[in-house]
Short mmCIF file of C-alpha atoms and ligand atoms in Angstrom, two decimals:
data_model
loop_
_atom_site.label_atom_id
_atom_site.label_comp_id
_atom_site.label_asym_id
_atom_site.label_seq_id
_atom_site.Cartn_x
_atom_site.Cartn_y
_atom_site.Cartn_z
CA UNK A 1 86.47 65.19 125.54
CA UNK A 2 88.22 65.83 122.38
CA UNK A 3 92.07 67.18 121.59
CA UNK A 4 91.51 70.73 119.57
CA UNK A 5 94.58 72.53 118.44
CA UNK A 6 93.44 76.18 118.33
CA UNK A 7 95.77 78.54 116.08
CA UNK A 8 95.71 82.49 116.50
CA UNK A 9 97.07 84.39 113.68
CA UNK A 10 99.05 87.71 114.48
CA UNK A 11 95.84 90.50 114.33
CA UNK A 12 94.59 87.88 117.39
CA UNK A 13 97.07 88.63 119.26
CA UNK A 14 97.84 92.03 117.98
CA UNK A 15 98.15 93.44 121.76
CA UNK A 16 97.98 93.08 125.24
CA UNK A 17 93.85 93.22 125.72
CA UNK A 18 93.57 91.11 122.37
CA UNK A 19 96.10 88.06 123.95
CA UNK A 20 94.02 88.64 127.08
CA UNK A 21 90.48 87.39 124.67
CA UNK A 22 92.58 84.70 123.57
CA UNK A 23 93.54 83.69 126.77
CA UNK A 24 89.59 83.71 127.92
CA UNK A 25 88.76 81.85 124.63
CA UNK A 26 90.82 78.97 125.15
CA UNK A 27 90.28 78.44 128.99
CA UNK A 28 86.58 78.37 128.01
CA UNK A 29 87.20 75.70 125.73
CA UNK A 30 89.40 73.91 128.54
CA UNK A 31 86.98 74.55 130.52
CA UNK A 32 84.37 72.93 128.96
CA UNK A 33 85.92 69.69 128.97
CA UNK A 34 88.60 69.90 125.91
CA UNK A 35 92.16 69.60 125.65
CA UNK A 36 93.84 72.66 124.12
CA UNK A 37 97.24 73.06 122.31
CA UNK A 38 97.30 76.32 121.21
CA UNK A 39 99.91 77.49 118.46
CA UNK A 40 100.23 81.51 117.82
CA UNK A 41 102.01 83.74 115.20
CA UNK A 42 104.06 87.05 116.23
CA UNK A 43 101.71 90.06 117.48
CA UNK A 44 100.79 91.86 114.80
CA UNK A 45 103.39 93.42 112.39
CA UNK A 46 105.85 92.10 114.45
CA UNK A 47 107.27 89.73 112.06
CA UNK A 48 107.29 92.69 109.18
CA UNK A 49 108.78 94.86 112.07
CA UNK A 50 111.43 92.49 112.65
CA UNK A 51 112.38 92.76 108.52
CA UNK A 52 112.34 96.32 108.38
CA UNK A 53 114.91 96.44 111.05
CA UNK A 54 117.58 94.12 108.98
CA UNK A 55 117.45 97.04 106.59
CA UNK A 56 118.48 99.86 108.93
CA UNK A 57 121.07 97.38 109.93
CA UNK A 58 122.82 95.08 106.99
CA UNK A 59 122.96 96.57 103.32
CA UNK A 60 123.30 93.63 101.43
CA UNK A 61 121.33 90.22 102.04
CA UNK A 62 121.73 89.03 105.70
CA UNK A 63 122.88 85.67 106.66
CA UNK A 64 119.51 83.56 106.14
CA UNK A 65 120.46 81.59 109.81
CA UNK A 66 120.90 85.20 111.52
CA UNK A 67 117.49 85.87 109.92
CA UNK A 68 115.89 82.80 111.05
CA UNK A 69 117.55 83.32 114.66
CA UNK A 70 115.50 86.84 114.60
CA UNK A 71 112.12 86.18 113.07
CA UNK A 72 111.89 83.13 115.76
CA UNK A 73 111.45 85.68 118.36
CA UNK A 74 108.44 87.23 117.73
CA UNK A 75 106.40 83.92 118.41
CA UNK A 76 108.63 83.33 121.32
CA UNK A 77 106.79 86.77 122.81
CA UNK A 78 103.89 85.46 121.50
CA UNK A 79 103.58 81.93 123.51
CA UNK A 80 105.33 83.35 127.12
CA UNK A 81 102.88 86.20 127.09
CA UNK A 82 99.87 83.61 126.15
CA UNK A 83 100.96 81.76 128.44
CA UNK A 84 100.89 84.24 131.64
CA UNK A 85 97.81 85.36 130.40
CA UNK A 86 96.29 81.97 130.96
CA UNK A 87 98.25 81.57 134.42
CA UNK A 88 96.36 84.64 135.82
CA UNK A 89 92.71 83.00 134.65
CA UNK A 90 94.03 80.22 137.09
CA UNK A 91 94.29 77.82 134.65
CA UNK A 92 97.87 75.62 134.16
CA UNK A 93 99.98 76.27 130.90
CA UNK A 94 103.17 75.81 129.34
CA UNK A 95 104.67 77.84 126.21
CA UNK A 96 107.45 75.88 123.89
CA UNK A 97 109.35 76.84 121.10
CA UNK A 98 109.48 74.98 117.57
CA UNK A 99 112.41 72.98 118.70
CA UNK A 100 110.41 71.91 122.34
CA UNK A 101 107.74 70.78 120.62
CA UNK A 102 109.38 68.94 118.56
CA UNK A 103 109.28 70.33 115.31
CA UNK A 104 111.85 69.24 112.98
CA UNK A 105 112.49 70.51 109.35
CA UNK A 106 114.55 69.84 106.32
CA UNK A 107 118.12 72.61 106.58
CA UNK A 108 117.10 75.40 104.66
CA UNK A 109 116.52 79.13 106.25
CA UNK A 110 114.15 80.88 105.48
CA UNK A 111 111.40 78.55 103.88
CA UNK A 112 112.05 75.47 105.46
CA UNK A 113 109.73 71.83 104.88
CA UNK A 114 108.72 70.17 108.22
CA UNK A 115 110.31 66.79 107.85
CA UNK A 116 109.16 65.11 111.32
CA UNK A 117 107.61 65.77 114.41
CA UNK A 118 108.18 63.92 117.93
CA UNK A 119 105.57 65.46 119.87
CA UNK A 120 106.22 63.50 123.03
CA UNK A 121 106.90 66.83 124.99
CA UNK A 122 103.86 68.47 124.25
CA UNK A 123 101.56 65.38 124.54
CA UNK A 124 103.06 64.70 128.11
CA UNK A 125 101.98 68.61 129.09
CA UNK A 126 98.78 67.98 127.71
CA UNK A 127 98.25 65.16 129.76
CA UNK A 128 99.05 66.64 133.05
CA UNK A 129 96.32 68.94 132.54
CA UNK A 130 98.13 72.17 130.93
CA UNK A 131 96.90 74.02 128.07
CA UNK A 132 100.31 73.85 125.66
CA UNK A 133 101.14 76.69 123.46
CA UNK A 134 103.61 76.27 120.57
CA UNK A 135 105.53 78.89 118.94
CA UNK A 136 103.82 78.71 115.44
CA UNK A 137 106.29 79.74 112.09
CA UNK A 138 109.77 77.88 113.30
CA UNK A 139 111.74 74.49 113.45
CA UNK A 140 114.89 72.63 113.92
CA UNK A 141 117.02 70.93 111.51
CA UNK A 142 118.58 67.19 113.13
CA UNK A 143 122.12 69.37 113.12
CA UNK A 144 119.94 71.80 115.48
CA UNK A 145 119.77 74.94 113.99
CA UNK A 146 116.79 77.37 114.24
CA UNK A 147 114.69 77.37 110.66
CA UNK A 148 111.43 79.13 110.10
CA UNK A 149 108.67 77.88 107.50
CA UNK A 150 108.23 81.03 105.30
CA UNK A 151 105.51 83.86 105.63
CA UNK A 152 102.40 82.52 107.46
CA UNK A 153 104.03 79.43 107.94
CA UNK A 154 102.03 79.10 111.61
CA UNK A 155 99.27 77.80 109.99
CA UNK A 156 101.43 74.67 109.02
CA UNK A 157 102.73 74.57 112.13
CA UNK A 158 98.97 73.85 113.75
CA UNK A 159 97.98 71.84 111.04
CA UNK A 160 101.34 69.34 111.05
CA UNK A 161 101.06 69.49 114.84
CA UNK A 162 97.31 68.04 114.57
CA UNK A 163 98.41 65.38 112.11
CA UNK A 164 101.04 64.82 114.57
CA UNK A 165 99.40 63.82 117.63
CA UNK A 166 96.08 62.92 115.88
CA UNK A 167 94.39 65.67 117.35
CA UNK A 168 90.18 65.69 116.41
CA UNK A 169 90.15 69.27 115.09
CA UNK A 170 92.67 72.01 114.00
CA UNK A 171 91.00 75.12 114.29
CA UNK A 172 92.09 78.23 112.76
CA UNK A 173 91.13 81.66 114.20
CA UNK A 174 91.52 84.78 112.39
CA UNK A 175 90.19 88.20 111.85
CA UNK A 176 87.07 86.93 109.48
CA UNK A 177 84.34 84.60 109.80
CA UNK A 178 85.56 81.85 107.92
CA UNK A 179 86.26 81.18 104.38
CA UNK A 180 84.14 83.41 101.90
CA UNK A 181 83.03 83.36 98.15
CA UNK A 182 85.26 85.90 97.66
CA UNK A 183 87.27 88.46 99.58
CA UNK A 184 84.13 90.39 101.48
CA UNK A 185 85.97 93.66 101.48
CA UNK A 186 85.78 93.78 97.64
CA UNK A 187 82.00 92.27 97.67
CA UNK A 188 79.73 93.01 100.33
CA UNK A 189 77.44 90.19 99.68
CA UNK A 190 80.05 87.46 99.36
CA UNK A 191 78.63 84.26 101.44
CA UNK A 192 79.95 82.81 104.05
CA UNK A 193 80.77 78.84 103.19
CA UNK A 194 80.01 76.31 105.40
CA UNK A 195 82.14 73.89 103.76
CA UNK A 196 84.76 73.49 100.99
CA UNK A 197 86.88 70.97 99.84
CA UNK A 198 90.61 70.69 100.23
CA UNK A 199 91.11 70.44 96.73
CA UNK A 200 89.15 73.85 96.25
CA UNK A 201 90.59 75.56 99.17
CA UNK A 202 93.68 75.12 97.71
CA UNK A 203 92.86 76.36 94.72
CA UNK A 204 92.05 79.33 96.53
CA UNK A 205 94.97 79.14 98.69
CA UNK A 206 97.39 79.48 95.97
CA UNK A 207 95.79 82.02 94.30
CA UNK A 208 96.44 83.93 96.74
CA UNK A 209 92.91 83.94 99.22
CA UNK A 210 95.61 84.29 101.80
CA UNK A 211 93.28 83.24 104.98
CA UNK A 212 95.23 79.81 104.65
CA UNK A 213 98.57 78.72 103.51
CA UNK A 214 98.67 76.61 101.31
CA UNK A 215 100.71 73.85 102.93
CA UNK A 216 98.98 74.60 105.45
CA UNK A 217 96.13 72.91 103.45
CA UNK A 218 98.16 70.56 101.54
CA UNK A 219 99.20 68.99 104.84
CA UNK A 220 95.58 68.78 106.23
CA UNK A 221 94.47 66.93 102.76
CA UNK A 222 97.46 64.24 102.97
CA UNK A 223 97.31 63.86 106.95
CA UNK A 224 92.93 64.24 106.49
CA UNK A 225 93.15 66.92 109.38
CA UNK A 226 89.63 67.76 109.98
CA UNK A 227 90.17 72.37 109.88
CA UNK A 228 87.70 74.86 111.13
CA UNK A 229 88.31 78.41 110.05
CA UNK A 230 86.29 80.61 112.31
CA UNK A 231 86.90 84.23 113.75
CA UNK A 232 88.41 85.21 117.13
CA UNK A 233 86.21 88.12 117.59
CA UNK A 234 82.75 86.39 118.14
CA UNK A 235 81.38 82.48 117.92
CA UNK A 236 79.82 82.14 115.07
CA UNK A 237 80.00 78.79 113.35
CA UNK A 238 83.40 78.81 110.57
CA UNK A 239 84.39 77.13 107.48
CA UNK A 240 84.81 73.80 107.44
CA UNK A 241 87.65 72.39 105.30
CA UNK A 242 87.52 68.47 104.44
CA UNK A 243 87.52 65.95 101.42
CA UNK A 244 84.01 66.17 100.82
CA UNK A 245 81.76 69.30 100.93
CA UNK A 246 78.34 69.68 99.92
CA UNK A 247 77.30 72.20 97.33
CA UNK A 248 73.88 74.43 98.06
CA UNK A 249 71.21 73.12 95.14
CA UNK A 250 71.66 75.09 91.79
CA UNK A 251 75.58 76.35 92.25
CA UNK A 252 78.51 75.32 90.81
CA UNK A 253 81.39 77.81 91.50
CA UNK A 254 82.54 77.94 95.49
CA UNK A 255 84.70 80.50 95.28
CA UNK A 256 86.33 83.63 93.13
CA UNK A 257 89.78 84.48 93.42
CA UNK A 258 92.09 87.17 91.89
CA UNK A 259 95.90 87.73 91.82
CA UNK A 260 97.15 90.98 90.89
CA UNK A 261 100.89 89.17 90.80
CA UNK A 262 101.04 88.70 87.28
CA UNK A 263 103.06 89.55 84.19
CA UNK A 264 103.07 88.40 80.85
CA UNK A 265 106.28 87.47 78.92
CA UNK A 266 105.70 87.04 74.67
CA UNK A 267 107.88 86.03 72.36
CA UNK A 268 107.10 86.66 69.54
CA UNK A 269 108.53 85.18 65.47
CA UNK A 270 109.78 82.30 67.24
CA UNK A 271 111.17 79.38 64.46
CA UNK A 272 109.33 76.30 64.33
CA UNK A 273 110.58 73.26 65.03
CA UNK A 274 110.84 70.90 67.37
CA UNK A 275 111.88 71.12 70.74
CA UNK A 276 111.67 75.28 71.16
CA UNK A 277 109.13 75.17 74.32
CA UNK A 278 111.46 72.99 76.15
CA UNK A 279 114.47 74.76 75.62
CA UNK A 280 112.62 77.87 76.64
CA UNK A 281 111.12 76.42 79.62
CA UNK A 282 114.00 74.59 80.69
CA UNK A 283 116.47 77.81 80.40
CA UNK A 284 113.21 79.47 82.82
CA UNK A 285 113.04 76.29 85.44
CA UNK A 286 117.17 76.71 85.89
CA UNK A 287 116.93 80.17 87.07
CA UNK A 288 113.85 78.95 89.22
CA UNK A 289 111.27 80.98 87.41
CA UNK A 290 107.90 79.59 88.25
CA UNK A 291 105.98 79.47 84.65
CA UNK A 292 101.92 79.51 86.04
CA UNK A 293 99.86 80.12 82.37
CA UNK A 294 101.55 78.97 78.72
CA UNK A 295 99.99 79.94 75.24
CA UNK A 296 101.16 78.60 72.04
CA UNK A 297 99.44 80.24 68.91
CA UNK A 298 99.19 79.06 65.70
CA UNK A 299 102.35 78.67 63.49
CA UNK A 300 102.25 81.61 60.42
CA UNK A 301 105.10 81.51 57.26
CA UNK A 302 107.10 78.97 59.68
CA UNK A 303 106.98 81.55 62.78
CA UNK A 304 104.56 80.82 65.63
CA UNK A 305 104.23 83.31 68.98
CA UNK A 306 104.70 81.91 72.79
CA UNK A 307 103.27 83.44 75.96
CA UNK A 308 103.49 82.62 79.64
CA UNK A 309 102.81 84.35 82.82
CA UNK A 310 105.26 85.00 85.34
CA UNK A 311 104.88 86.52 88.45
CA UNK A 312 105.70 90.31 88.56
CA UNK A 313 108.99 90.11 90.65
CA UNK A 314 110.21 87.77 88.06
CA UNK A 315 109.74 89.80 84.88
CA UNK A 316 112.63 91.02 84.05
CA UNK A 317 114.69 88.18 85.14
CA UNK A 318 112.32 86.08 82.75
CA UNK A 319 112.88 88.73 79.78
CA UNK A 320 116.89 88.62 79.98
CA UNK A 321 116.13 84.56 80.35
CA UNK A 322 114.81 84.28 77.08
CA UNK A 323 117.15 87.52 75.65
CA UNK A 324 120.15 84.93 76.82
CA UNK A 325 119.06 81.98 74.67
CA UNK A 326 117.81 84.13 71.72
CA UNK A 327 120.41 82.55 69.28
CA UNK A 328 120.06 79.14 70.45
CA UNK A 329 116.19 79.12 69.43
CA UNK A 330 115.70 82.16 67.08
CA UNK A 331 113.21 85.12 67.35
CA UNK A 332 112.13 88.31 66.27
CA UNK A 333 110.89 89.47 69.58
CA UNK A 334 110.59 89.85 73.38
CA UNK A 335 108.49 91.85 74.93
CA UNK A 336 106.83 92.02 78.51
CA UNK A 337 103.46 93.39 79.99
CA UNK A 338 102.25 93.86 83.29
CA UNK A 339 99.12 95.93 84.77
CA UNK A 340 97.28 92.62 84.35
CA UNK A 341 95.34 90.23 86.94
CA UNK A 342 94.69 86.81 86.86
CA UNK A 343 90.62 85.95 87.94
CA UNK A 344 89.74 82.44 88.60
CA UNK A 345 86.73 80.83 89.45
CA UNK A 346 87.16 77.49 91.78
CA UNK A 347 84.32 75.22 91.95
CA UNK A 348 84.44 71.02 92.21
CA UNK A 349 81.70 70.11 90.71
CA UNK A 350 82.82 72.18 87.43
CA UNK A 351 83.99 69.36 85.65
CA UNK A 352 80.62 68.06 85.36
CA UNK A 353 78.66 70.37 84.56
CA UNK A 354 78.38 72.59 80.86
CA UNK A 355 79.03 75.85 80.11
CA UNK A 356 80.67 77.25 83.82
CA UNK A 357 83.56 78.74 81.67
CA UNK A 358 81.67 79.37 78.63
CA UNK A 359 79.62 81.91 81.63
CA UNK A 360 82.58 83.32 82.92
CA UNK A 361 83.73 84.33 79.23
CA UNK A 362 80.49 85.94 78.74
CA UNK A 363 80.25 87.80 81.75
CA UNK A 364 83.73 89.16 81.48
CA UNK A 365 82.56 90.38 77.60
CA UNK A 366 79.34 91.44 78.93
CA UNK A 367 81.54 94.47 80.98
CA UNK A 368 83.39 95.20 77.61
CA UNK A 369 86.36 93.65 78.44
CA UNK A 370 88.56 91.51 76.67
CA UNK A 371 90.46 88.26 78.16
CA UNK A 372 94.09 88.21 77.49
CA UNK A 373 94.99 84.25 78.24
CA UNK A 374 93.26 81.57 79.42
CA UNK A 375 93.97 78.24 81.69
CA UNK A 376 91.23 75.30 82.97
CA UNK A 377 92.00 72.70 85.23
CA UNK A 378 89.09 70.48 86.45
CA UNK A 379 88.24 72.33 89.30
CA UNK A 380 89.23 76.23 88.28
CA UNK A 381 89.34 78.28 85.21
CA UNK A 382 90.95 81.39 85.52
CA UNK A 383 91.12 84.71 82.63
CA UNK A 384 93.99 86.97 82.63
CA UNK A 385 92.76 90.73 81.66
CA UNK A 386 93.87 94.25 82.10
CA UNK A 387 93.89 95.33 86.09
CA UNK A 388 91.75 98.42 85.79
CA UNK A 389 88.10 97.08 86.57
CA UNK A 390 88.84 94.19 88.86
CA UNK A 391 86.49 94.53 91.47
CA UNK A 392 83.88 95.33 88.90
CA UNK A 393 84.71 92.11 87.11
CA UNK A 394 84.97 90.15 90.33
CA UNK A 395 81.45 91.65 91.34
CA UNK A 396 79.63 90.41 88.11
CA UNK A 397 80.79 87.06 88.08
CA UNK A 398 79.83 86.41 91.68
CA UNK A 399 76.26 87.16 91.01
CA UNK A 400 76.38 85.98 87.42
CA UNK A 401 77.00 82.50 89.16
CA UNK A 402 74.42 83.09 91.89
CA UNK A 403 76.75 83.76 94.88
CA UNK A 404 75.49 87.17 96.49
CA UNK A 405 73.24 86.99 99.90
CA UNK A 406 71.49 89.67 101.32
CA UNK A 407 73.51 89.83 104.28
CA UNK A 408 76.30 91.61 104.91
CA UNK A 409 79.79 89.64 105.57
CA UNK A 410 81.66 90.10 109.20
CA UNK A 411 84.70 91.26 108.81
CA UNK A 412 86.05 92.56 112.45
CA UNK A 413 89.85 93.96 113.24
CA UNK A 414 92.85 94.69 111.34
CA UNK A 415 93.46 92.35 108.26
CA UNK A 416 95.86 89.63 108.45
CA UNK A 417 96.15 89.35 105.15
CA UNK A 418 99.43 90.85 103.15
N1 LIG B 501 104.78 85.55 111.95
C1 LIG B 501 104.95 84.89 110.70
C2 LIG B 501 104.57 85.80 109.56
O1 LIG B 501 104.20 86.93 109.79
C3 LIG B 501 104.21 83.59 110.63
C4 LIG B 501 102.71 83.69 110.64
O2 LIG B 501 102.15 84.71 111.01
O3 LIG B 501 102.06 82.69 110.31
O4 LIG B 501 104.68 85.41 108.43
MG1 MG B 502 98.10 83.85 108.38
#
């Protein structure tokens, strides 16, 4: 008998007939000898839903706790509806909120760390013979106020509640097979991996392969939460996430990502001399500007040129940032682009073998492209270029580094992904 916490994103449990599968999904598992705690996101758009109604309703910002208060609802629906469903297959269960299960987080609304968990609650439910199902996405500060974890923030909530009560498995359903090469609606041969590595997942995570979040998968690295990524619409075998994966014989890139969230900021004529990236860098981190790729070209006639990426929403906050120290460092120029995305290729084994970026270089060339900036870590290199032939670009590279299959990816319901 093992403890499985099950997780059921929003398109799961987008209606009434959808929470009924769910319902039938986990009392099969319960009923073939497991202990379930389930934890489930909002029904469907419910969460964006919720938003859109603040507009029609406050002009300015509302409070961040009245938000928190409001968004916690939709996963309250969530877990008493799961909940009843289960009741009627004749099988015992018992819905909590955040704050019932024990989920404590640091006081902040809106995007809120979980700090500690006391899942006595839940593990006494379990062990009476209930299936338990936690309101995914929300928290409690020690003062006890209500705090969610930011957007798709359920998947944290399963994967700190496994840590938590050292369950054997966190598995994640969703509205795809499991985690692909790369996002099988833009590649119809993308495969299907069996494994990947935490580190590489997230990689993939943060650039945006938004199956996961990426604390979500930070969490399951430090805690060494074993996570399955598998659909809710059939049983086919998932993903498995974990420290080691293997790597079929001959490949060297897992995965291709792309993030169409970029801008780049140049500033151009900039004096040298010591000390002008930090000042520009600093003056960025104090409006909490999030700097991802930096490019320092060579110095000409005592001038050199800087560029960094931002992400879009940030642009023009980042332009009047530099425009606002422009006499403390001295430069000719500031100027902006956008229209660009950022492609990266994740891969462990990378490091150790020759010539993966030198491939990726090629391949973009190959299409007649050019690549505007460039960043490597040991385990990704991504190329910023122009936005018009992405899937194109995205397409090439996954057979240029032998990733297609003959067989066509599963992709079943309405995407969870924003
Ligand atoms: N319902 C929340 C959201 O839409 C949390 C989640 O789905 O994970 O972001
Ligand atoms: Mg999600």
């Amino acid at each position: 008998m093992s403890l499985i916490v099950m997780k059921f994103g929003g398109s799961s449990v987008g209606d009434a007939e959808r929470m009924k599968r769910v319902a039938n999904r986990v009392v099969e598992t319960q009923r073939n000898g497991h202990q379930c705690v389930v934890v489930v996101s909002a029904m469907g758009d419910t969460t964006d839903d919720l938003i859109d109604l603040t507009k029609q309703i406050s002009d300015g910002t509302p409070p961040a706790r009245e938000m928190d208060m409001l968004l916690t609802t939709g996963e309250q629906v969530s877990v008493a509806l799961l909940s009843m469903a289960i009741h009627s297959l004749g099988q015992s269960a018992v819905s909590f909120t955040g704050w019932q299960a024990g989920m404590y987080t640091e006081a902040v609304h809106g995007k809120a760390r979980i700090t500690d968990i006391k899942p006595e609650r839940v593990l006494h439910a379990v062990k009476q013979g209930n299936v338990v199902i936690v309101a995914g996405f929300q928290g409690m500060t020690q003062e006890g106020e209500i705090t969610t974890l930011g957007r798709g923030g359920s998947d944290t909530t399963a994967v700190a509640l496994a840590a938590a009560i050292q369950a054997d498995v966190c598995e994640i359903y969703t509205d795809v097979d499991g985690i692909y090469s790369t996002d099988p609606r833009v590649v119809k041969c993308a495969r299907k991996l069996p494994e990947i590595t935490y580190d590489e997942m997230l990689e993939l995570a943060n650039l945006g392969a938004a199956v996961l979040h990426p604390r979500a998968v930070e969490y399951a690295k430090n805690y060494n939460v074993p996570l399955v990524v598998r659909s809710s619409f059939n049983h086919n075998a998932g993903t498995n996430v974990k420290e080691e994966a293997a790597m079929e014989q001959g490949i060297v890139v897992r995965g291709i990502a792309s993030d169409k969230n970029v801008a780049r900021i140049s500033i151009l004529g900039v004096e040298e001399k010591p000390g002008q990236l930090a000042k520009v860098f600093t003056a960025l981190a104090n409006a909490q500007i999030d700097v991802d790729i930096i490019v320092q070209s060579g110095v000409l006639n005592g001038l050199a040129d800087f560029s960094f990426t931002v992400s879009l929403n940030d642009k023009e906050k980042a332009v009047d940032v530099i425009e606002s120290i422009r006499s403390e460092v001295g430069f000719r120029e500031v100027s902006s682009q956008q229209n660009l995305v950022k492609v990266s290729i994740v891969g462990a084994g990378m490091v150790s073998t020759p010539g993966v970026a030198a491939k990726m270089f090629e391949t973009i060339s190959d299409l007649g492209l050019s690549i505007n900036m460039v960043s490597t870590s040991e385990i990704k290199t991504s190329c910023v270029i122009e936005n018009n032939r992405l899937n194109e670009v995205i397409q090439a590279l996954h057979t240029a580094y032998g990733l297609d299959t003959d067989q066509q990816a599963f992709v079943g319901g309405p995407s969870e992904r924003r």
